[in-house]
mmCIF file with all atom_site columns, C-alpha atoms in Angstrom:
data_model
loop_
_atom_site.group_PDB
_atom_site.id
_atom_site.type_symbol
_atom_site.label_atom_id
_atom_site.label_alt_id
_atom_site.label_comp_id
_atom_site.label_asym_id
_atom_site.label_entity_id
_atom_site.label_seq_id
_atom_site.pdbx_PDB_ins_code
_atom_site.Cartn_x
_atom_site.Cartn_y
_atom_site.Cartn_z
_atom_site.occupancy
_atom_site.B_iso_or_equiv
_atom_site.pdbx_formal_charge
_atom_site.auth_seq_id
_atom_site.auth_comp_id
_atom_site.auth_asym_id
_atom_site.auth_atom_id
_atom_site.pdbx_PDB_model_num
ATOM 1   C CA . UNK Q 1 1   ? -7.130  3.644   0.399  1.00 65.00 ? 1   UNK Q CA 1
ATOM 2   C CA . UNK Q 1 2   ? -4.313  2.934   2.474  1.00 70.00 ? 2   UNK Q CA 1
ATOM 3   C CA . UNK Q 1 3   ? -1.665  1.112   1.837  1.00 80.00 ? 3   UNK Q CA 1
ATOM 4   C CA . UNK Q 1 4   ? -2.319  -1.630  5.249  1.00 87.00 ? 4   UNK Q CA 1
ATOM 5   C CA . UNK Q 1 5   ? -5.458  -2.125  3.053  1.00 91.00 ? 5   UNK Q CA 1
ATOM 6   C CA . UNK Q 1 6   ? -3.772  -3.545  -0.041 1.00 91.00 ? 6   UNK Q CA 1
ATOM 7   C CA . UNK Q 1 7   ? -0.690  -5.406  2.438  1.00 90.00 ? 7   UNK Q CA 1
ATOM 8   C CA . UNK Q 1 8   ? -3.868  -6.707  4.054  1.00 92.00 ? 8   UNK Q CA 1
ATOM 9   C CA . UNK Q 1 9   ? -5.640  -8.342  1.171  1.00 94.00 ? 9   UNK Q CA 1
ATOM 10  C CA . UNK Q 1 10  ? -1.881  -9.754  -0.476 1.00 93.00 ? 10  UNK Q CA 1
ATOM 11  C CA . UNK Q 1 11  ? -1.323  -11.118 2.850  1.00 92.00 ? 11  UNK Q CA 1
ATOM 12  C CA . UNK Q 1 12  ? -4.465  -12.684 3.967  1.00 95.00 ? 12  UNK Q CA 1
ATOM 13  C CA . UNK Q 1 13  ? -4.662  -14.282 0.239  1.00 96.00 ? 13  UNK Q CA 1
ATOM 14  C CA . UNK Q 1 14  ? -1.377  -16.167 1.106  1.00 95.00 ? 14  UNK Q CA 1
ATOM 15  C CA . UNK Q 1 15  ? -3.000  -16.800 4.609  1.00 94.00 ? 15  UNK Q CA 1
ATOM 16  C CA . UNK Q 1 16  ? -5.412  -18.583 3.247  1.00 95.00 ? 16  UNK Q CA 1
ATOM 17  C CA . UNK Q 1 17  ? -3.853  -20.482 0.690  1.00 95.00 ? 17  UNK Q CA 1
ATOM 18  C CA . UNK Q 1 18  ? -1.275  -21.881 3.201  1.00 95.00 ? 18  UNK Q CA 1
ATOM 19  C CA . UNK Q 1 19  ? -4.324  -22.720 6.020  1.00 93.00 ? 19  UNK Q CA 1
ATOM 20  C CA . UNK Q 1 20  ? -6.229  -24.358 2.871  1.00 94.00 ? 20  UNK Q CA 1
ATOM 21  C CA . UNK Q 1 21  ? -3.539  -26.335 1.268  1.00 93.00 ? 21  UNK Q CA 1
ATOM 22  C CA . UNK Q 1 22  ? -1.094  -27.017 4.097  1.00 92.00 ? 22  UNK Q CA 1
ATOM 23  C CA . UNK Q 1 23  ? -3.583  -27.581 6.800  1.00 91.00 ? 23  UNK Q CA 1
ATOM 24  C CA . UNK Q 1 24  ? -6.720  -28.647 4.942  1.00 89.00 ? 24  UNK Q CA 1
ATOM 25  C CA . UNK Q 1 25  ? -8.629  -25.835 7.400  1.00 90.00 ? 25  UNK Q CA 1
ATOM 26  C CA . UNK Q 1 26  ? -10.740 -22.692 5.935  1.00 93.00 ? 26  UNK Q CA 1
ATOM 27  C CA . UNK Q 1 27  ? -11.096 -20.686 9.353  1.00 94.00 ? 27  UNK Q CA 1
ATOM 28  C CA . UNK Q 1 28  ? -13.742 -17.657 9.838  1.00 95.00 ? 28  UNK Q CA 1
ATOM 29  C CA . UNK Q 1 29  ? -11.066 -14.721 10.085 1.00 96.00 ? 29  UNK Q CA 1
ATOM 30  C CA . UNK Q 1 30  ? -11.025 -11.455 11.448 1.00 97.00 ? 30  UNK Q CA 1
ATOM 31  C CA . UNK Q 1 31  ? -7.846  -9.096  11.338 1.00 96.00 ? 31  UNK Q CA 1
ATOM 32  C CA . UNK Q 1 32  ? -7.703  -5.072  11.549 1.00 96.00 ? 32  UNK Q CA 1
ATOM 33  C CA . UNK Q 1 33  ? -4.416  -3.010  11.242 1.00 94.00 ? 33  UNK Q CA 1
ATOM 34  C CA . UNK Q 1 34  ? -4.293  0.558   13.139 1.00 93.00 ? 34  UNK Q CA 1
ATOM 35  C CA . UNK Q 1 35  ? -2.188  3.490   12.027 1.00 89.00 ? 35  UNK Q CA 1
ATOM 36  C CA . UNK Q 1 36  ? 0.947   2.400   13.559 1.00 90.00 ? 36  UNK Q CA 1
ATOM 37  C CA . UNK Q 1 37  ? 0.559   -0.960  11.916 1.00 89.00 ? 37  UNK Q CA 1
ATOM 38  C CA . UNK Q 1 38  ? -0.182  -3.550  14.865 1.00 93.00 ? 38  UNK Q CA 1
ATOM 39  C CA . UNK Q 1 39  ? -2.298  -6.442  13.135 1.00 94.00 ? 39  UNK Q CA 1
ATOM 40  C CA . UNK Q 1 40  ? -4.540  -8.476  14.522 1.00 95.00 ? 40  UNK Q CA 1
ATOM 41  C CA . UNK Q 1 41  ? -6.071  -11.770 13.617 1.00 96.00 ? 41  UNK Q CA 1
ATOM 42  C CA . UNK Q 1 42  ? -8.018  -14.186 15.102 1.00 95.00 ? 42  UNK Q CA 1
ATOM 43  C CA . UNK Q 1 43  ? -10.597 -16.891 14.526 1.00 94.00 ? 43  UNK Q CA 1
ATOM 44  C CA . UNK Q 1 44  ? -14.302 -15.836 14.472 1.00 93.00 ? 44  UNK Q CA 1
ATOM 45  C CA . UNK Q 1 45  ? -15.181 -19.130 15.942 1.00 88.00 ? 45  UNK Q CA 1
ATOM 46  C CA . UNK Q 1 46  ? -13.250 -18.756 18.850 1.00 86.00 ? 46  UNK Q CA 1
ATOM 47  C CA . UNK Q 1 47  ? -15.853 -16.161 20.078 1.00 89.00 ? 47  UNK Q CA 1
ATOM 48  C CA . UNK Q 1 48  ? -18.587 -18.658 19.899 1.00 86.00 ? 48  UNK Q CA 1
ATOM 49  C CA . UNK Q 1 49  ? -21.753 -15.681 19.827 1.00 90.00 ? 49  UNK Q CA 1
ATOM 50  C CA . UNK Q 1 50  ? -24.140 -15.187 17.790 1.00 89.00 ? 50  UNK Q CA 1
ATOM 51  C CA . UNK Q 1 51  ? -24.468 -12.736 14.775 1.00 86.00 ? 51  UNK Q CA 1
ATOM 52  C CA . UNK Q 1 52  ? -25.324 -9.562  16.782 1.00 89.00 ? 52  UNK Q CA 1
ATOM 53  C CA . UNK Q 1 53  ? -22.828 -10.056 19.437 1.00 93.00 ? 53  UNK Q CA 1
ATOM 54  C CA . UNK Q 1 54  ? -20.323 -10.975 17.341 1.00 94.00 ? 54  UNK Q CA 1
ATOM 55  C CA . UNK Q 1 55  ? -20.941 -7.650  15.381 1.00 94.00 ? 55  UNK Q CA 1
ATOM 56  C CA . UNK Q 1 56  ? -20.936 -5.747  18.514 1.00 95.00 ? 56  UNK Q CA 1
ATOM 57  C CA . UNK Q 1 57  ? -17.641 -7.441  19.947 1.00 97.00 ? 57  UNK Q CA 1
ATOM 58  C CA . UNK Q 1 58  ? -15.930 -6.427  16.817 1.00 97.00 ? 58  UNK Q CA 1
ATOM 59  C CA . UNK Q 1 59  ? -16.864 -3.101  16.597 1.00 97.00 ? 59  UNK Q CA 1
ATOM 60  C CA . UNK Q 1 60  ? -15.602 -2.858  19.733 1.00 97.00 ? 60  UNK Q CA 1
ATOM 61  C CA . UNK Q 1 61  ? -12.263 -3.924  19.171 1.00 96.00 ? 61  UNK Q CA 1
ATOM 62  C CA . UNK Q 1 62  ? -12.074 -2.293  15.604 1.00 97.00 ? 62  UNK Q CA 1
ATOM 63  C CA . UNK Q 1 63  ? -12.842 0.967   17.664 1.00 96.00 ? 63  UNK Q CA 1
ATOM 64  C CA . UNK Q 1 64  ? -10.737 0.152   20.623 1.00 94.00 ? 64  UNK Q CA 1
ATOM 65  C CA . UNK Q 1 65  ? -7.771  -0.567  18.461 1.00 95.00 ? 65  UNK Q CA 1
ATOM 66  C CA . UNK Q 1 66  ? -8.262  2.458   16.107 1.00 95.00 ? 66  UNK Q CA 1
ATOM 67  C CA . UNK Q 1 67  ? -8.142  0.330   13.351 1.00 96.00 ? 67  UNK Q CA 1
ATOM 68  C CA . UNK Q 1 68  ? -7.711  2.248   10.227 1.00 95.00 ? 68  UNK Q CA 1
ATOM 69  C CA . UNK Q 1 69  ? -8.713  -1.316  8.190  1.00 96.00 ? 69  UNK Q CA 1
ATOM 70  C CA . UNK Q 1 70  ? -10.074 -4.552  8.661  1.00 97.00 ? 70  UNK Q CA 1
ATOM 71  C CA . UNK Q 1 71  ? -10.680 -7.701  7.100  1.00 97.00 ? 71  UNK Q CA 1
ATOM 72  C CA . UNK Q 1 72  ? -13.335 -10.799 7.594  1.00 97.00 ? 72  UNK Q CA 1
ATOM 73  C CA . UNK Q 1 73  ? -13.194 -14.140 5.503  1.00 96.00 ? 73  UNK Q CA 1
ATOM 74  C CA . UNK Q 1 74  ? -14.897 -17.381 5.381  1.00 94.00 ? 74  UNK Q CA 1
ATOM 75  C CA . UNK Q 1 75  ? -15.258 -20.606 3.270  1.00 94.00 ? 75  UNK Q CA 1
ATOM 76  C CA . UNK Q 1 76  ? -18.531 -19.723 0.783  1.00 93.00 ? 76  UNK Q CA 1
ATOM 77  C CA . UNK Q 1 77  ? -20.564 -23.062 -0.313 1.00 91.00 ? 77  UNK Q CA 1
ATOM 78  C CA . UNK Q 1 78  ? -22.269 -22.601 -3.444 1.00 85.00 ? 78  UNK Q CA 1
ATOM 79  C CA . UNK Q 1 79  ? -22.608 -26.506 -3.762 1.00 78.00 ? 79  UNK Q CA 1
ATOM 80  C CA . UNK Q 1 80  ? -21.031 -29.087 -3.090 1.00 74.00 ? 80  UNK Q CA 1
ATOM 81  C CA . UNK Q 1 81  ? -18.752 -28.973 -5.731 1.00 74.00 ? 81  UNK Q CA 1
ATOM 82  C CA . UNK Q 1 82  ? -18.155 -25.377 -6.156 1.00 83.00 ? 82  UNK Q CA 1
ATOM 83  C CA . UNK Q 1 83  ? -16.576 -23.608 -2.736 1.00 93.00 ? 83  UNK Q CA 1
ATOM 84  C CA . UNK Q 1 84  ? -14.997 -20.056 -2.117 1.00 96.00 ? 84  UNK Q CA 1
ATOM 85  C CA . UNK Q 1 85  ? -12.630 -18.433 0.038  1.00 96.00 ? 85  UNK Q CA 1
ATOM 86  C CA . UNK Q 1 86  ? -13.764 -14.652 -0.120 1.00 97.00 ? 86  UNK Q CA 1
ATOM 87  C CA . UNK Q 1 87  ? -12.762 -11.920 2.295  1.00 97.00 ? 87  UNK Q CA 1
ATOM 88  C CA . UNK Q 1 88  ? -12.932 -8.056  2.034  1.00 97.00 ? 88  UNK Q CA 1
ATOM 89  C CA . UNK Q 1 89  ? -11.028 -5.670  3.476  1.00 97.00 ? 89  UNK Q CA 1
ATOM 90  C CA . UNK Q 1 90  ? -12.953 -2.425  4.955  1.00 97.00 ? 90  UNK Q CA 1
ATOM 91  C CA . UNK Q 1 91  ? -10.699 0.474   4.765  1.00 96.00 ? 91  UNK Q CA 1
ATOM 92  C CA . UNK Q 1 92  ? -12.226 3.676   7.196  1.00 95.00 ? 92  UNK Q CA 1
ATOM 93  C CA . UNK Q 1 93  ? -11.449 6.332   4.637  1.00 93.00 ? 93  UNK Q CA 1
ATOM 94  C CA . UNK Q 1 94  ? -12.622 4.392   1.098  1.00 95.00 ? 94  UNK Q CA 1
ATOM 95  C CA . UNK Q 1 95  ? -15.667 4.122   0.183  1.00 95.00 ? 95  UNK Q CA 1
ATOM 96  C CA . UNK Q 1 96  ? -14.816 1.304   -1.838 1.00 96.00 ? 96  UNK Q CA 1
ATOM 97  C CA . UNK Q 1 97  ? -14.038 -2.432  -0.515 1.00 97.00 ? 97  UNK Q CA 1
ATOM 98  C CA . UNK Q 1 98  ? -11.653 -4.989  -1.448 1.00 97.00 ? 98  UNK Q CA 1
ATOM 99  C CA . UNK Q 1 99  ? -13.367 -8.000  -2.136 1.00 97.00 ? 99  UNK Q CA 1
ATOM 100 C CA . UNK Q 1 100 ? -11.031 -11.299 -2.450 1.00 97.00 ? 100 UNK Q CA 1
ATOM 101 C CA . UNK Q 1 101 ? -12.291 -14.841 -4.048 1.00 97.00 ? 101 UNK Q CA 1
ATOM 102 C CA . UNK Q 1 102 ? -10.686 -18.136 -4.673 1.00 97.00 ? 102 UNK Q CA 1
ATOM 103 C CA . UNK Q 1 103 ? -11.956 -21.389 -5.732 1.00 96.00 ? 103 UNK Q CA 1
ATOM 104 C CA . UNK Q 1 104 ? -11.203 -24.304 -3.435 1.00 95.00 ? 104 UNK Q CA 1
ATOM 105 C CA . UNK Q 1 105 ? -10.919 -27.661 -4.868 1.00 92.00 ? 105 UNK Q CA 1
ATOM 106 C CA . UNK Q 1 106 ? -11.033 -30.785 -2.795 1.00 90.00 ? 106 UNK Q CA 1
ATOM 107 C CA . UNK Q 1 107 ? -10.345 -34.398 -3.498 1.00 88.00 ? 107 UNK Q CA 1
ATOM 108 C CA . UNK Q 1 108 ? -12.750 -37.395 -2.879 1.00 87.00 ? 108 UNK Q CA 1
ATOM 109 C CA . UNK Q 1 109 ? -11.865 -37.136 0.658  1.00 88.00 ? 109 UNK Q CA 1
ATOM 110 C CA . UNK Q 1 110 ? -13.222 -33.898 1.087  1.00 87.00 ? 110 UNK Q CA 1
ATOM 111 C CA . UNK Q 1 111 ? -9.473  -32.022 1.493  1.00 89.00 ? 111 UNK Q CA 1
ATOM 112 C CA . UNK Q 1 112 ? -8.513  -29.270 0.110  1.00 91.00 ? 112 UNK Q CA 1
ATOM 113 C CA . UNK Q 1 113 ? -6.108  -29.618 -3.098 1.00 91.00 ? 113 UNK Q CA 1
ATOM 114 C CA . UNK Q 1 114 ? -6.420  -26.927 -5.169 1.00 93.00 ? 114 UNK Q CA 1
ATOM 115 C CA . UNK Q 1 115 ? -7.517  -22.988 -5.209 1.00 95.00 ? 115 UNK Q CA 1
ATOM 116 C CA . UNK Q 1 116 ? -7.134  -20.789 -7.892 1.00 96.00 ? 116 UNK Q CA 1
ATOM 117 C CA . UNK Q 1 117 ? -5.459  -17.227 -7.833 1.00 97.00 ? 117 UNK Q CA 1
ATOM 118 C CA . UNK Q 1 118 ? -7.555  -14.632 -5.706 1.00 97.00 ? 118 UNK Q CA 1
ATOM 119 C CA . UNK Q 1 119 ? -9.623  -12.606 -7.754 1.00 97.00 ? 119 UNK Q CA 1
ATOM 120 C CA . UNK Q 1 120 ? -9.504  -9.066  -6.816 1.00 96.00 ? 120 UNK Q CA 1
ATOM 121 C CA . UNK Q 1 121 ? -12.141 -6.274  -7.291 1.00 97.00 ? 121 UNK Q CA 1
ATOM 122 C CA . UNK Q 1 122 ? -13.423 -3.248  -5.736 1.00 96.00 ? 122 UNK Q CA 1
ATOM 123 C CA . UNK Q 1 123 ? -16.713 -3.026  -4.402 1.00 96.00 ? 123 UNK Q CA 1
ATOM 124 C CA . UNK Q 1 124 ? -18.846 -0.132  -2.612 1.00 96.00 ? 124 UNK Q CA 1
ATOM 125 C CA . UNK Q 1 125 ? -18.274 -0.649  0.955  1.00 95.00 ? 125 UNK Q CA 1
ATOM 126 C CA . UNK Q 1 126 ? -22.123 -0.035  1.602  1.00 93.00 ? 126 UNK Q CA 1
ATOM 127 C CA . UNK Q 1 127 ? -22.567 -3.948  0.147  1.00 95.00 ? 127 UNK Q CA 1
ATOM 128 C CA . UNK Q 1 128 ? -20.441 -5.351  2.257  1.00 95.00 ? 128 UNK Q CA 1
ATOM 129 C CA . UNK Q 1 129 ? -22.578 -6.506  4.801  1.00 90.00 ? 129 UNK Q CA 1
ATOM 130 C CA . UNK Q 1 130 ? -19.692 -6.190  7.763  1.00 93.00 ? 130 UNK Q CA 1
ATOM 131 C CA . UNK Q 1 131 ? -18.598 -2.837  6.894  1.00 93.00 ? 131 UNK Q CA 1
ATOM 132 C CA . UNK Q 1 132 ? -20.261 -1.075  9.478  1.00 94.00 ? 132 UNK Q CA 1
ATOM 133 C CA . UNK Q 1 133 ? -17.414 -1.681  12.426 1.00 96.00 ? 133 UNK Q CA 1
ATOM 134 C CA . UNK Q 1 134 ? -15.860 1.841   12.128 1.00 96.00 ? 134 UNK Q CA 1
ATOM 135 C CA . UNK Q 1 135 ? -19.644 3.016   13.464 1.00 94.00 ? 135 UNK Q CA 1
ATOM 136 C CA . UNK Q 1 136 ? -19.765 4.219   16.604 1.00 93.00 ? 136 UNK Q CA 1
ATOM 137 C CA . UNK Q 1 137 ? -21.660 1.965   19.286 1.00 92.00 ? 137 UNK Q CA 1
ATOM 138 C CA . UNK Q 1 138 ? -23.004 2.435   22.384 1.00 93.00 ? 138 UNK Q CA 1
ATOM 139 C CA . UNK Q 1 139 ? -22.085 0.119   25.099 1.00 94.00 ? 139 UNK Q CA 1
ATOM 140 C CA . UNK Q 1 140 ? -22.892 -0.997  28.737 1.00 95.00 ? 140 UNK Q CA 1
ATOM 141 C CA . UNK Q 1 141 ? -20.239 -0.747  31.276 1.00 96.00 ? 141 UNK Q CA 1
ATOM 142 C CA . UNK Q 1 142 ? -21.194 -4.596  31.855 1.00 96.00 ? 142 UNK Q CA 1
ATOM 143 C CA . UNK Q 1 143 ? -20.748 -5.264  28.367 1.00 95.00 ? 143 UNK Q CA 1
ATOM 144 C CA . UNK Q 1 144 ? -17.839 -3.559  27.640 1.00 96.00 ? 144 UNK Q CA 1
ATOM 145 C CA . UNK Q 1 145 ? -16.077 -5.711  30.579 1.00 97.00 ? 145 UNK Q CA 1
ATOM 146 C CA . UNK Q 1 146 ? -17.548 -8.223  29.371 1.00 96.00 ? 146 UNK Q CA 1
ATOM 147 C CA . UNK Q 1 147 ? -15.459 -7.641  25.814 1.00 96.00 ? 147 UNK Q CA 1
ATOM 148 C CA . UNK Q 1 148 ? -12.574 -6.412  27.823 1.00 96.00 ? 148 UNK Q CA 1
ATOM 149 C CA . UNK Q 1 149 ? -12.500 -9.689  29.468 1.00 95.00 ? 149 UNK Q CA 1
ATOM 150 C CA . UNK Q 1 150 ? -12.981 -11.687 26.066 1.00 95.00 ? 150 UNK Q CA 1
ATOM 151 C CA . UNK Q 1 151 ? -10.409 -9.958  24.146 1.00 95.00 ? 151 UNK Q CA 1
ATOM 152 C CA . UNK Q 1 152 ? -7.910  -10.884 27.866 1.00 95.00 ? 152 UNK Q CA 1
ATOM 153 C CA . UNK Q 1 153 ? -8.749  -14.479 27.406 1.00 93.00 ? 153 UNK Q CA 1
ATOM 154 C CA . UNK Q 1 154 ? -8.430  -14.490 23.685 1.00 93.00 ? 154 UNK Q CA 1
ATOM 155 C CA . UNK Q 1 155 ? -4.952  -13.127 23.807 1.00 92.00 ? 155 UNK Q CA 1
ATOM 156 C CA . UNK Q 1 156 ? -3.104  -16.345 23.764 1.00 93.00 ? 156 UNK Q CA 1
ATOM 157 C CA . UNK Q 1 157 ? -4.572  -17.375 20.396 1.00 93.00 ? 157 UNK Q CA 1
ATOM 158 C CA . UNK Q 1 158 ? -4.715  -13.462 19.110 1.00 94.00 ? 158 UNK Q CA 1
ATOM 159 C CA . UNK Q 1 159 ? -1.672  -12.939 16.100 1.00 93.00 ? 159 UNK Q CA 1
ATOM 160 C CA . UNK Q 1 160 ? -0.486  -9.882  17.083 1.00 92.00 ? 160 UNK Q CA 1
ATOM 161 C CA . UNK Q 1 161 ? 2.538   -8.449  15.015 1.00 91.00 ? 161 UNK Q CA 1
ATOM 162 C CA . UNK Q 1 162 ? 3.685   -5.126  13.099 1.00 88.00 ? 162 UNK Q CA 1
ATOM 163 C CA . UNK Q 1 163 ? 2.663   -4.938  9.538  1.00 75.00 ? 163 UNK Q CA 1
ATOM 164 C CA . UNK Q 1 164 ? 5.769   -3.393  7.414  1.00 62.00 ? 164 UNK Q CA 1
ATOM 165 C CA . UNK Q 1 165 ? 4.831   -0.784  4.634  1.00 54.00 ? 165 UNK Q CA 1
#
C-alpha cells in the first residue's frame, strides 16, 4: 500500500471531524493523490449527475491525474439515531481497501456534537463498490470535453495542495 494511502485516511478522518463538529456539515467527498503527491478534493455534490456519470467523471479524473489512490466518503443513515461517516481509500496497487467509520452524534436540533474515533480496517477492494476508477474507460471526444470543461469550472472550489510523506 502506499504510504499517500495511509496519509490519506489519517487526514480525511480529521477532515471530517472538523467539517462535522466545527461546521455541523457531512459533505459527499472525493480526493485522489498521484505519485508526486498533488491531492485533490472536492465535493461530490458539486457535480450534480447521476450515479453513472458521476462514476464516469471520476474515472476520468482518477485516470487523468494518475492517481496512485483515492478516497470517497459520505454521511451513512442507519436510523435516525444511529449515523456514520465512512470513507475508503482505493489504493491502485493493494488489493485491499481502507475502510474508515465514525459515529456521529447530534443534539435535539439535529447538529452534530459528537463522533467517535474512526475505526479502521482493511477490506478487499473488490467490495468496495467505487473501486473500479483505476479501470480503463472509453470515452467520447464530446464527453471528454465535456469533463475537461467540468473539472475547468470546478477549479475554484477544487483543494488542490502537495501531500508531504
Amino acid at each position: 500500500m502506499h504510504l499517500f494511502a495511509e496519509n490519506l485516511a489519517v487526514e480525511l478522518s480529521s477532515y471530517y471531524r472538523n467539517l462535522a463538529l466545527e461546521h455541523g456539515v457531512i459533505p459527499k467527498v472525493f480526493t485522489l493523490v498521484n505519485g508526486e503527491g498533488s491531492q485533490y478534493l472536492f465535493f461530490i455534490d458539486d457535480l450534480r449527475m447521476n450515479g453513472d456519470e458521476e462514476n464516469q467523471f471520476l474515472a476520468y479524473i482518477v485516470q487523468e491525474h494518475e492517481a496512485v489512490c483515492y478516497a470517497r466518503g459520505t454521511l451513512v443513515v442507519l436510523e435516525k439515531s444511529q449515523q456514520l461517516i465512512e470513507f475508503a481509500v482505493i489504493d491502485q496497487d493493494d488489493a485491499q481497501a481502507i475502510v474508515c467509520s465514525a459515529q456521529l452524534t447530534r443534539d435535539i436540533d439535529d447538529k452534530p456534537v459528537g463522533l467517535t474515533e474512526f475505526e479502521k480496517i482493511l477490506a478487499p477492494k473488490k467490495t468496495i463498490f467505487f473501486s473500479g476508477l483505476f479501470e480503463p474507460i472509453e470515452l467520447s471526444e464530446d464527453r471528454v470535453e465535456e469533463f475537461e470543461g467540468l473539472w475547468d469550472e470546478m477549479k475554484p472550489k477544487i483543494l488542490h495542495r502537495s501531500m508531504g510523506l
